CSV table of C-alpha atoms and ligand atoms in Angstrom, one decimal:
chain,number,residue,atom,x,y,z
A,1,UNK,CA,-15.5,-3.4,28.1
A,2,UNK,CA,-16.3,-5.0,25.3
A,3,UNK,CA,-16.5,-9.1,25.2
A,4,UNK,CA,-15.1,-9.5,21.6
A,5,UNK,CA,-12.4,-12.3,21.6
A,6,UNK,CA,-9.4,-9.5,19.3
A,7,UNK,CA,-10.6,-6.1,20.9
A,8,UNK,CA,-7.7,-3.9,20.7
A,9,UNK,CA,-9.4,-1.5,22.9
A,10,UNK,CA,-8.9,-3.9,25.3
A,11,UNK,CA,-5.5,-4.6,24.8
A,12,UNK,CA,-4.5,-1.4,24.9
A,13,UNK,CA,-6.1,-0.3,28.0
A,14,UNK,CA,-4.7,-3.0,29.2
A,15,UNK,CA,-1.2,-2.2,28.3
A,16,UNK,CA,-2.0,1.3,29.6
A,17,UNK,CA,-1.8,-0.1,33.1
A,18,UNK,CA,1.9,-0.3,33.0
A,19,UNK,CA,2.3,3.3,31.7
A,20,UNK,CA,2.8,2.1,28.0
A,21,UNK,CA,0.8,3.8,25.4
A,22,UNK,CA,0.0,3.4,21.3
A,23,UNK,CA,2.8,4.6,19.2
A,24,UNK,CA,0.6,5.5,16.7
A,25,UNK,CA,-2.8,7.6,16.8
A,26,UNK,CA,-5.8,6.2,18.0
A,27,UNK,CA,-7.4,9.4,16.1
A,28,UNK,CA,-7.8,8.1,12.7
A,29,UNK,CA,-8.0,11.4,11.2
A,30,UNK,CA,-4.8,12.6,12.6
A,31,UNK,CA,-3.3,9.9,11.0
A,32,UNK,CA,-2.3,12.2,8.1
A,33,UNK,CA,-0.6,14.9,10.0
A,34,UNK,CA,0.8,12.7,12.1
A,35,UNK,CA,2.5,10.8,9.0
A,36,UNK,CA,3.6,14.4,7.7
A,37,UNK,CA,6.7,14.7,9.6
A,38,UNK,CA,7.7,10.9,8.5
A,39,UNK,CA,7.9,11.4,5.3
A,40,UNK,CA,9.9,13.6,2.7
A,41,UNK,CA,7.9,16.7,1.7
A,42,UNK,CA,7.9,15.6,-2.1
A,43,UNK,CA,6.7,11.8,-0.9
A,44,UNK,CA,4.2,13.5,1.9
A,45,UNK,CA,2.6,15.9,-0.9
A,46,UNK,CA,2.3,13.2,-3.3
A,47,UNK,CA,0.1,10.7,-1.1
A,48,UNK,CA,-1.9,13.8,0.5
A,49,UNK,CA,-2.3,15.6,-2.5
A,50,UNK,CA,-5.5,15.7,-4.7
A,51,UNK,CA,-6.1,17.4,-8.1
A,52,UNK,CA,-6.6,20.8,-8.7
A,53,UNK,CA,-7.9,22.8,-5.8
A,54,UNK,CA,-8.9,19.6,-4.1
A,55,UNK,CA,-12.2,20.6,-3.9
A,56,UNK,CA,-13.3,17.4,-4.6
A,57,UNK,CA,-10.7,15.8,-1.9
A,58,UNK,CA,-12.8,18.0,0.4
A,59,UNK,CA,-16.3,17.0,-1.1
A,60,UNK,CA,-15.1,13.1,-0.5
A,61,UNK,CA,-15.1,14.0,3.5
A,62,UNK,CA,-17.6,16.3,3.7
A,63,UNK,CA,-20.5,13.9,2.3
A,64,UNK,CA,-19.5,12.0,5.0
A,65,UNK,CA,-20.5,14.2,7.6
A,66,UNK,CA,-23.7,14.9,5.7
A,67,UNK,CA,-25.3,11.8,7.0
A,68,UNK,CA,-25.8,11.2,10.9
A,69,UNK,CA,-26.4,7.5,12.4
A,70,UNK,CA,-29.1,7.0,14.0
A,71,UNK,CA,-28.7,4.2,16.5
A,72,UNK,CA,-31.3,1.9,17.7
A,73,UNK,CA,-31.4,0.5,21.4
A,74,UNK,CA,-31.7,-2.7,23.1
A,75,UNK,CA,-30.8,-5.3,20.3
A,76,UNK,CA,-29.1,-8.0,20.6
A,77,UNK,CA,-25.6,-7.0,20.5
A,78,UNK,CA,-23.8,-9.4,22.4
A,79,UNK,CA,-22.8,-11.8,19.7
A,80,UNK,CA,-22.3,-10.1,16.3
A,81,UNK,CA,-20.6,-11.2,13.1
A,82,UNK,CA,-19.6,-9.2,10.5
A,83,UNK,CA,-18.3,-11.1,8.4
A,84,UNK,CA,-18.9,-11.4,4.1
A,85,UNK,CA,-18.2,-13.2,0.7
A,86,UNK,CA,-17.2,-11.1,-1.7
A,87,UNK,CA,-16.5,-12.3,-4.8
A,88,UNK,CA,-15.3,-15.2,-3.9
A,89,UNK,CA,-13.3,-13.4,-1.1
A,90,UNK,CA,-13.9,-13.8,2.7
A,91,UNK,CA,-13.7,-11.0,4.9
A,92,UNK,CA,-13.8,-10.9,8.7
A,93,UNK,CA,-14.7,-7.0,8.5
A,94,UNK,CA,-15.8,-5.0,5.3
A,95,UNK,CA,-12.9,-3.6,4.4
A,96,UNK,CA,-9.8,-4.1,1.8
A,97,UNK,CA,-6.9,-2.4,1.0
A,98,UNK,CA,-7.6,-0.1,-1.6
A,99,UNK,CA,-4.6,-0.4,-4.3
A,100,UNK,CA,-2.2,2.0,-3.7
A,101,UNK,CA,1.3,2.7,-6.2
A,102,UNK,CA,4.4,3.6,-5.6
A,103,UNK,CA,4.5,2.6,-1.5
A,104,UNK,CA,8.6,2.6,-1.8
A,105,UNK,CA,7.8,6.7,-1.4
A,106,UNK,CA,6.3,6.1,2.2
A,107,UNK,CA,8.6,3.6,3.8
A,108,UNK,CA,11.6,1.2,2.5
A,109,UNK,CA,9.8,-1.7,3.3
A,110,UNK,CA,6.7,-0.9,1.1
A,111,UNK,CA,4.2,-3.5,-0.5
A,112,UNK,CA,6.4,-5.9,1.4
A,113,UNK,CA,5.1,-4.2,4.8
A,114,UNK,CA,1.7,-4.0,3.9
A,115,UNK,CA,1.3,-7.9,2.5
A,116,UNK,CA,2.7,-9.1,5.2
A,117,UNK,CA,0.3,-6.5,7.8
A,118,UNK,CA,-2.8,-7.4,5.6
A,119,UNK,CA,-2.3,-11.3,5.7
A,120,UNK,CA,-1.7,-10.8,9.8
A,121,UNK,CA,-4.9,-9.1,10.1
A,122,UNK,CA,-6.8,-10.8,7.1
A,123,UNK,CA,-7.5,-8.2,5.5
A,124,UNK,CA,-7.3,-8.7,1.8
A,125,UNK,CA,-5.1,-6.3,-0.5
A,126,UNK,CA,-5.7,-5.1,-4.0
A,127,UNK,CA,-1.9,-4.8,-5.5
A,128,UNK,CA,-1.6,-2.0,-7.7
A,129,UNK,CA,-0.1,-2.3,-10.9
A,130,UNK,CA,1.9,0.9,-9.8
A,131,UNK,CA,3.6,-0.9,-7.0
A,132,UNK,CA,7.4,-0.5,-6.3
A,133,UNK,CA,7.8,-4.0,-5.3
A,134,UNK,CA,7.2,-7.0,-8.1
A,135,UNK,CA,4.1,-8.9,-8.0
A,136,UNK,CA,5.5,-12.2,-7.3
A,137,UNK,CA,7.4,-10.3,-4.3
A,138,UNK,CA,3.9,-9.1,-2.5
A,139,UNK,CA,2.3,-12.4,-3.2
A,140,UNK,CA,5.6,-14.4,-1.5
A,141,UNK,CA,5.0,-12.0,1.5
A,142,UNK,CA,1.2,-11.8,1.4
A,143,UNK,CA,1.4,-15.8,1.3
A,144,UNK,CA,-1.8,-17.5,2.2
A,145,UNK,CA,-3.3,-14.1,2.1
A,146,UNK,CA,-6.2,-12.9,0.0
A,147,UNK,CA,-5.4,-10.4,-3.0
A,148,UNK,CA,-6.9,-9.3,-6.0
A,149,UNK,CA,-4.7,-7.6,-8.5
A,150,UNK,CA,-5.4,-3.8,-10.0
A,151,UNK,CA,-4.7,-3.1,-13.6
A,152,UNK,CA,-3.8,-0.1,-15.2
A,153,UNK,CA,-4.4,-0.9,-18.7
A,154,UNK,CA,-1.2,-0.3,-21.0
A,155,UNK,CA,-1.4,1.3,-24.4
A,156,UNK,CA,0.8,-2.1,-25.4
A,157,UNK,CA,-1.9,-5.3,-25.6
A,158,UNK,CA,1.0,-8.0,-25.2
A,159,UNK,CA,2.3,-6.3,-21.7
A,160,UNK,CA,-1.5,-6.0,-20.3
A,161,UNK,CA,-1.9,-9.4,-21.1
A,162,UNK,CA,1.3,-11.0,-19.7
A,163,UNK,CA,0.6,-8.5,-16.5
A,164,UNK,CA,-2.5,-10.5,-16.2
A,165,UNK,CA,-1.2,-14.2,-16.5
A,166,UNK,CA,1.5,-13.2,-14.0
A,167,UNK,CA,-1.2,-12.2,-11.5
A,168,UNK,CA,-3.2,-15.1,-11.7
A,169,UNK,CA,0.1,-16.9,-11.4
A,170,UNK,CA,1.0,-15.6,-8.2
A,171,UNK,CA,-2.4,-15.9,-6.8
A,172,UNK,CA,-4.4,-12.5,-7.0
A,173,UNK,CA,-7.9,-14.0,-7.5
A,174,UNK,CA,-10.0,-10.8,-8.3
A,175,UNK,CA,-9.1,-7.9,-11.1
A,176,UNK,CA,-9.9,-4.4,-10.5
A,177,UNK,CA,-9.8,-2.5,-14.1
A,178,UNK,CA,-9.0,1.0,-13.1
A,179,UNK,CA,-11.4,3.5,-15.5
A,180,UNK,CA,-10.3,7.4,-13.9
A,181,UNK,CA,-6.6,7.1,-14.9
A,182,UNK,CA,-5.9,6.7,-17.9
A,183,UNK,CA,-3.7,10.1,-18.3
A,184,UNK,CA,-2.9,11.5,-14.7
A,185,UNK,CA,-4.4,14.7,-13.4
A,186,UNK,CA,-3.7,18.3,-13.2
A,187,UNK,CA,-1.9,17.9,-9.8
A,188,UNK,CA,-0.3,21.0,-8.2
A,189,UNK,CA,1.3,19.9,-5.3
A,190,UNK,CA,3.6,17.8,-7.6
A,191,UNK,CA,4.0,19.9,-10.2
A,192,UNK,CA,5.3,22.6,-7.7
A,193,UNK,CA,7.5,20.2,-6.1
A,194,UNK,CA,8.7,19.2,-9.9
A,195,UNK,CA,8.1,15.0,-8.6
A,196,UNK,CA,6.5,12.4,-10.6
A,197,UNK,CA,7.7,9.1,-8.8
A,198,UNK,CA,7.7,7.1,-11.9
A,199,UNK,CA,10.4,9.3,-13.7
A,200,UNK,CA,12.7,8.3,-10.8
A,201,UNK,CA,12.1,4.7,-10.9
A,202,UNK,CA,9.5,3.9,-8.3
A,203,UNK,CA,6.2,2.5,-9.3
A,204,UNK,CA,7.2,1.1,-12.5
A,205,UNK,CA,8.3,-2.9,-10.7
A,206,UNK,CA,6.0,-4.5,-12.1
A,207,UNK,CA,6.9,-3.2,-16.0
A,208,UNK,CA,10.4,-3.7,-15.5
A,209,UNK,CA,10.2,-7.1,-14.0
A,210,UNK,CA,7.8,-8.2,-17.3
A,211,UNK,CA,9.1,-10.3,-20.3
A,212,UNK,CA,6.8,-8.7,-22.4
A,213,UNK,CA,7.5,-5.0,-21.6
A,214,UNK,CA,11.1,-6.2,-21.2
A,215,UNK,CA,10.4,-7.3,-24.9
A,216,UNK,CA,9.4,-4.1,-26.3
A,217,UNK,CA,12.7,-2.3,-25.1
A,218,UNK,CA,14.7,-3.9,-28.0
A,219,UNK,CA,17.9,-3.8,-25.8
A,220,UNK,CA,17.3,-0.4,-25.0
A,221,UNK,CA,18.2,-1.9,-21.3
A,222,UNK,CA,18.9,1.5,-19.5
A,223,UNK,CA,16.9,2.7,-16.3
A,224,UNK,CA,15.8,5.7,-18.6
A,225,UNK,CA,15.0,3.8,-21.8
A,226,UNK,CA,12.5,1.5,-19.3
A,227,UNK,CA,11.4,4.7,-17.8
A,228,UNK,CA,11.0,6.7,-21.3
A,229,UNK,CA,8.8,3.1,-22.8
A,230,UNK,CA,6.2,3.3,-19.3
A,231,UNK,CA,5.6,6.8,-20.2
A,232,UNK,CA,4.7,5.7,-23.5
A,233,UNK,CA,2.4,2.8,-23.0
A,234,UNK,CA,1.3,3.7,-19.5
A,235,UNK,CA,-2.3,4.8,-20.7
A,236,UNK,CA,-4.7,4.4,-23.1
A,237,UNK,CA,-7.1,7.1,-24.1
A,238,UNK,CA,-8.6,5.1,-26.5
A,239,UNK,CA,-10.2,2.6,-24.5
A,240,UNK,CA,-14.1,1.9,-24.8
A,241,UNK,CA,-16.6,0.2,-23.4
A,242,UNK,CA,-16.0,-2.2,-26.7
A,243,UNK,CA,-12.6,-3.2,-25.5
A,244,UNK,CA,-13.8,-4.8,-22.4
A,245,UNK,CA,-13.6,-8.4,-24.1
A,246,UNK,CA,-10.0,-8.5,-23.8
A,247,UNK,CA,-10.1,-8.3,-19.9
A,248,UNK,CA,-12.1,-10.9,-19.8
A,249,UNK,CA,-10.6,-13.1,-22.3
A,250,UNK,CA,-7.4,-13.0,-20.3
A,251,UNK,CA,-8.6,-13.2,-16.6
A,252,UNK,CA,-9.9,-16.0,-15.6
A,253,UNK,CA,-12.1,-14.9,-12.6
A,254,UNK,CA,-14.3,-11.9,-11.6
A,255,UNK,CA,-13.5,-8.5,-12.5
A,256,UNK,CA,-14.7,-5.4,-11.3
A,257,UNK,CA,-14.0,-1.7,-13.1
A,258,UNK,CA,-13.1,0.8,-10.0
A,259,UNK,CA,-14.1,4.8,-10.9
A,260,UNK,CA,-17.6,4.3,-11.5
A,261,UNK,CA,-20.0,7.2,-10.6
A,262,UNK,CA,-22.9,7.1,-12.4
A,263,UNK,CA,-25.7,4.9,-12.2
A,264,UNK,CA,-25.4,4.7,-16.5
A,265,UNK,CA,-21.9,3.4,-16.3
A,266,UNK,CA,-22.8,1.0,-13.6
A,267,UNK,CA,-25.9,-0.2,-16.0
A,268,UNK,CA,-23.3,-0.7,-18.7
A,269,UNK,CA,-20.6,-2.7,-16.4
A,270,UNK,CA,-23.8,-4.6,-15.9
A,271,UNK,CA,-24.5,-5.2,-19.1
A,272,UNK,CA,-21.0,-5.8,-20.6
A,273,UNK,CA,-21.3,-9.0,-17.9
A,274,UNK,CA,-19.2,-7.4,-15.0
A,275,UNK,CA,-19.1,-8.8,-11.6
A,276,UNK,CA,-19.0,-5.9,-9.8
A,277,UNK,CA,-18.0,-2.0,-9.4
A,278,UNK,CA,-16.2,0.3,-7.1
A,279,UNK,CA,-17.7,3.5,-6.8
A,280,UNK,CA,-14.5,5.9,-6.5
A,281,UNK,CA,-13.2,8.9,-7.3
A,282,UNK,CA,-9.9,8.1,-6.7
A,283,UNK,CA,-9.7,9.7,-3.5
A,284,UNK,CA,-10.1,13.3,-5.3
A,285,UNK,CA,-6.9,13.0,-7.3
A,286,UNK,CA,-8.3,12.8,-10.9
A,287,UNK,CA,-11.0,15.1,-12.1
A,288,UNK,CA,-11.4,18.1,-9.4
A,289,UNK,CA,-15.2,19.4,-9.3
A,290,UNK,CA,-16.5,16.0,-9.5
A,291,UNK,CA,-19.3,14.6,-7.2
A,292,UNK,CA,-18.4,13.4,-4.0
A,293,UNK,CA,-17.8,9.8,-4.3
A,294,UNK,CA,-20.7,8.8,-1.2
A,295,UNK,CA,-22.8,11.0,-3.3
A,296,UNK,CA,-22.3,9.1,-6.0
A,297,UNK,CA,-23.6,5.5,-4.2
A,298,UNK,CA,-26.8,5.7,-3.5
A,299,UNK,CA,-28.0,5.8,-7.3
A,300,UNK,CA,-25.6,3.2,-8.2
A,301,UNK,CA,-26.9,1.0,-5.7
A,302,UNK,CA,-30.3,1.7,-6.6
A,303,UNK,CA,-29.5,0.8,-10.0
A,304,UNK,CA,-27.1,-2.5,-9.9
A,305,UNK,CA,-27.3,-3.1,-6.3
A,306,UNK,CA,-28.7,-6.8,-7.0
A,307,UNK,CA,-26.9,-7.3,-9.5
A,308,UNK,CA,-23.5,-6.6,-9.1
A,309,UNK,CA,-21.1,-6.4,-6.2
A,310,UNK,CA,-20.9,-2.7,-5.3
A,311,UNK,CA,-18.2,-1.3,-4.0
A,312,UNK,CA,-17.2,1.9,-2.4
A,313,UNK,CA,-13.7,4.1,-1.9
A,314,UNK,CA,-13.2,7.5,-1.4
A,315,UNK,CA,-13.2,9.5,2.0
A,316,UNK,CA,-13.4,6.5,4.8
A,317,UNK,CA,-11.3,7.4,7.8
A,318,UNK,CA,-12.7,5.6,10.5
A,319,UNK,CA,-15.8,3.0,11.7
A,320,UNK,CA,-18.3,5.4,11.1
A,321,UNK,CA,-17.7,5.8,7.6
A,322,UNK,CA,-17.8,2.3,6.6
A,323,UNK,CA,-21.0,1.8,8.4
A,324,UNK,CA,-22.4,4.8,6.3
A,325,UNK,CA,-21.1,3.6,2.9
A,326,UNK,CA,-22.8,0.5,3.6
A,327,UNK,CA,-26.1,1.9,4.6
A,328,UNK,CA,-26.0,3.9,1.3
A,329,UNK,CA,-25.6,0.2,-0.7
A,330,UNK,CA,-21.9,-0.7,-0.6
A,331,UNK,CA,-20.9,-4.6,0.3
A,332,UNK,CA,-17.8,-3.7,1.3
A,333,UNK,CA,-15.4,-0.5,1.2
A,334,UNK,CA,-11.7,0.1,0.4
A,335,UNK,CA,-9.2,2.5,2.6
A,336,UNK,CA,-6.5,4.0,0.9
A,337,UNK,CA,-4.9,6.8,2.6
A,338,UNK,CA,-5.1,5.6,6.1
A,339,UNK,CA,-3.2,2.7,6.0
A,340,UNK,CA,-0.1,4.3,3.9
A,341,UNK,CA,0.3,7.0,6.0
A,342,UNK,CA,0.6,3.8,8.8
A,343,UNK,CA,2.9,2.3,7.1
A,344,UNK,CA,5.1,6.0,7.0
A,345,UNK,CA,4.7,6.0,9.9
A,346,UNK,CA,5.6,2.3,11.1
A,347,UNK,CA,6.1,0.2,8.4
A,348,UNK,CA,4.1,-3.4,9.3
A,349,UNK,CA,3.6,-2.3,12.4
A,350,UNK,CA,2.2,0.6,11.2
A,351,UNK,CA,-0.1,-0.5,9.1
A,352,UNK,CA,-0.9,-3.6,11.2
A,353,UNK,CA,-2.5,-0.8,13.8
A,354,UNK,CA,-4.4,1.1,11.3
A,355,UNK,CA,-6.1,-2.2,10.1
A,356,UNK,CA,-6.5,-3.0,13.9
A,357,UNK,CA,-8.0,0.4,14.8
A,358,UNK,CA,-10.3,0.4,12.0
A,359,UNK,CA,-11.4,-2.9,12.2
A,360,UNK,CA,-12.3,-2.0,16.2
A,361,UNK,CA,-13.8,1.3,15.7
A,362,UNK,CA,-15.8,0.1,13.2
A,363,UNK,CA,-16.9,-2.9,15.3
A,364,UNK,CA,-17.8,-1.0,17.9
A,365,UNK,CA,-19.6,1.3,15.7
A,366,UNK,CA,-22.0,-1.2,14.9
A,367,UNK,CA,-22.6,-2.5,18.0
A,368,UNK,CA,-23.3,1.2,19.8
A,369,UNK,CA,-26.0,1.3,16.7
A,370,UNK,CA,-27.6,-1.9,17.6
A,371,UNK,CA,-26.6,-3.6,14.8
A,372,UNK,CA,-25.8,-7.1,15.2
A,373,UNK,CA,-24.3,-8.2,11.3
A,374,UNK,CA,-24.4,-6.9,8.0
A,375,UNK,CA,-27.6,-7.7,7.0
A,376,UNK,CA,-28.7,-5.2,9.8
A,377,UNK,CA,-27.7,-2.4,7.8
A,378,UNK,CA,-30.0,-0.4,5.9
A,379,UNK,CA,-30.8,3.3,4.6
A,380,UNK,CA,-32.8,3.4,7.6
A,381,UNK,CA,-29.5,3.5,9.8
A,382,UNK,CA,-29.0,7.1,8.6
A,383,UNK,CA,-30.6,10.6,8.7
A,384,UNK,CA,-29.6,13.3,6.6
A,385,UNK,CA,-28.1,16.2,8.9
A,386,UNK,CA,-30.3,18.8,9.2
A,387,UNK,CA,-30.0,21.8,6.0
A,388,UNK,CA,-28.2,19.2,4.3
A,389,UNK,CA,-30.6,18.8,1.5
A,390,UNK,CA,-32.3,15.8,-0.1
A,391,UNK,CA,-31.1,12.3,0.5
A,392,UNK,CA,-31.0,11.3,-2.6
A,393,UNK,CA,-30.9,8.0,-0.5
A,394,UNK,CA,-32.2,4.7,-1.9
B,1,LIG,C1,-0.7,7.8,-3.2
B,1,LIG,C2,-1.9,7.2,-3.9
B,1,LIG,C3,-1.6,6.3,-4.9
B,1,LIG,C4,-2.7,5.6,-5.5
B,1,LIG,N1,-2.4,4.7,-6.5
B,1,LIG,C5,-3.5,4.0,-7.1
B,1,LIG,C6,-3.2,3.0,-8.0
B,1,LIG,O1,-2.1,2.7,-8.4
B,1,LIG,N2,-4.3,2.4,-8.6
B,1,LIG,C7,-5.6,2.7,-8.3
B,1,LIG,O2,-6.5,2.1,-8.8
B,1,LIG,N3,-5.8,3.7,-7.4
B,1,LIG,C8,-4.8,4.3,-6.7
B,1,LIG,N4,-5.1,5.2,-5.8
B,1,LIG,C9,-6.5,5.5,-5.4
B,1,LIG,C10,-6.9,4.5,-4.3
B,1,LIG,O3,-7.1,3.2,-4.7
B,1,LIG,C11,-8.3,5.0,-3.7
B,1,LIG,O4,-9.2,5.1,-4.7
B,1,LIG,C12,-8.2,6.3,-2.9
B,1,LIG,O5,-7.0,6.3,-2.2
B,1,LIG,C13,-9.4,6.5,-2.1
B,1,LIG,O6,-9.3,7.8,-1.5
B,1,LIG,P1,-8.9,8.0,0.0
B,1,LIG,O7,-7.6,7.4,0.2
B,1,LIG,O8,-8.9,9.5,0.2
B,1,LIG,O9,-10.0,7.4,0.9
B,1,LIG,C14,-4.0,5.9,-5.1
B,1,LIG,C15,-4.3,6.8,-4.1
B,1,LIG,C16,-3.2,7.4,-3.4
B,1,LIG,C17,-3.5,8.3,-2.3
């Protein structure tokens, strides 16, 4: 068995002795269909759901399985450490919460769960600006937690701004700019069920619970005039590269822009003074027929790897994955879908296993390749499966 001080294999092999067993799946990838039957069929398409034909949802798994490990034997296994600074951030394992809106959809307990799951396992979240619960509310639960905050850049300049000063307020030390949604997708599963969360209520907290977006309502206090103003300053399709000054002006910390998948755009981040990037295709729900999103890493590595913090999100569902994102030249990756379908599933304790599963599996992931910490990793870790075409690989 394996000699790490928290292994949750252990534990639960252990526990098996007395005839007890998980009550959730050990099978990663069965989270989702095991989270089906938890959840309302509107609230189960909506997190599941991709754009368009979901081609692109597919692509995200599939470039995955395009790349094999290739493990190496007898290294020095016996006392690894995985752990990182990232921006500023310390993490045990390479992994965050990737931000996630309108939780309230999954289970009651919602970002509430998941702060208080993530600060129990140390894993840091990223608070979307989409969340059904305010941001002071996650941070009170989250507590001594790490978190970085997400932004989804209003139309209106005085909301985005005070959404920023209450962030760095209530702790979040890191922004994430979200680039892939400023308008939302062509998304059939939700158009067929007629369900758009916000329109009901949920996923616009943090708007509602803000002086300045409160301000622009005139006195129009209803539920629908709040929800009718969101819809109006929700996006902005007119944001360049040129408007990237005001982030900066009112964050006082590192910023990162999440949706990046060329290695042009990751120049330009570079450039405009960024600190770092996710590579993300928003888990396939924006523009269908776009590139996988591990496609998309190597040549954004290759072109910013030194100097910016790369990130990576988009298709990880288990140990494996994160060890291949990171071979391809990702500091660290983000899981989305895994943990919320936890947290359907169980609330806290829910997600509290997800994070513990993955955090194992990928552990032991490492270890069965020989790999003793992070710095191990390299391009060399991987092989492209056979007929699978060029590697494109840095
Ligand atoms: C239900 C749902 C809601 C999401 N909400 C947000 C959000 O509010 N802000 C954001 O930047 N990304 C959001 N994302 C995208 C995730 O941050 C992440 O990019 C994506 O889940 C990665 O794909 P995967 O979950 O298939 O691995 C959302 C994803 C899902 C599934």
């Amino acid at each position: 068995m394996s000699q790490h001080v928290e292994s949750y294999q252990d534990e639960i092999y252990l526990t098996g002795m007395t005839g007890t067993v998980p009550d959730f799946p050990t099978d990663l990838t069965r989270l989702e269909e095991a989270a089906r039957s938890a959840m309302t069929p509107q609230a189960y398409d909506y997190v599941a759901g991709s754009a368009g034909g979901e081609d692109t949802a597919r692509e995200n798994l599939a470039a995955f399985r395009r790349w094999r490990i290739v493990p190496r034997m007898l290294t020095d296994v016996s006392r690894p450490s995985y752990a990182s600074t990232v921006l500023g951030t310390e993490l045990t394992v390479p992994f965050m919460l990737a931000p996630v809106g309108v939780l309230a959809i999954a289970h009651k307990e919602a970002e509430i769960a998941v702060a208080r799951a993530a600060a129990a396992q140390r894993v840091p979240m990223i608070l979307s600006t989409a969340s059904s619960t305010a941001m002071e509310e996650v941070a009170a639960a989250n507590g001594d937690g790490q978190r970085w905050y997400q932004l989804y850049w209003p139309k209106d300049r005085a909301v985005a701004a005070s959404l920023l000063g209450r962030a760095q307020a209530a702790g979040y030390s890191v922004l994430v700019v979200t680039l892939d949604t400023r308008i939302l997708a062509w998304r059939p599963r939700d158009l067929a069920n007629g369900y758009l969360p916000f329109l009901r209520g949920i996923g616009i907290q943090n708007y509602v619970s803000d002086p300045a977006f409160q301000a622009s309502l005139a006195g129009a206090d209803s539920d629908e005039a709040a929800v009718l103003r969101w819809t109006q300053i929700f996006g902005d399709m007119s944001l360049t590269w040129d408007d990237l000054p005001f982030v900066r002006q009112h964050w006082n910390g590192p910023i990162v822009l999440k949706g990046i998948l060329s290695a042009s755009d990751a120049l330009r981040a570079a450039a405009a003074g960024l600190d770092g990037i996710i590579v993300s295709n928003h888990g396939g729900r924006q523009l269908d027929g776009e590139i996988g999103a591990l496609d998309a890493l190597p040549a954004v590595a290759d072109a910013v790897g030194g100097r910016l913090t790369v990130l990576f999100d988009s298709g990880i569902r288990g140990g494996a994955d994160i060890l291949k994102a990171l071979a391809l030249g990702a500091q660290a990756v983000l899981v989305g879908r895994p943990y919320v379908y936890g947290l359907a599933l169980g609330g806290e304790a829910g997600v509290r296993h997800v994070l513990r599963a993955l955090r194992q599996d990928f552990e032991l992931a490492m270890r069965l390749s020989g790999l003793a910490s992070l710095s191990d990793v390299s391009p060399d870790c991987l092989q492209r499966r056979p007929g699978a075409g060029p590697t494109g690989a840095g």
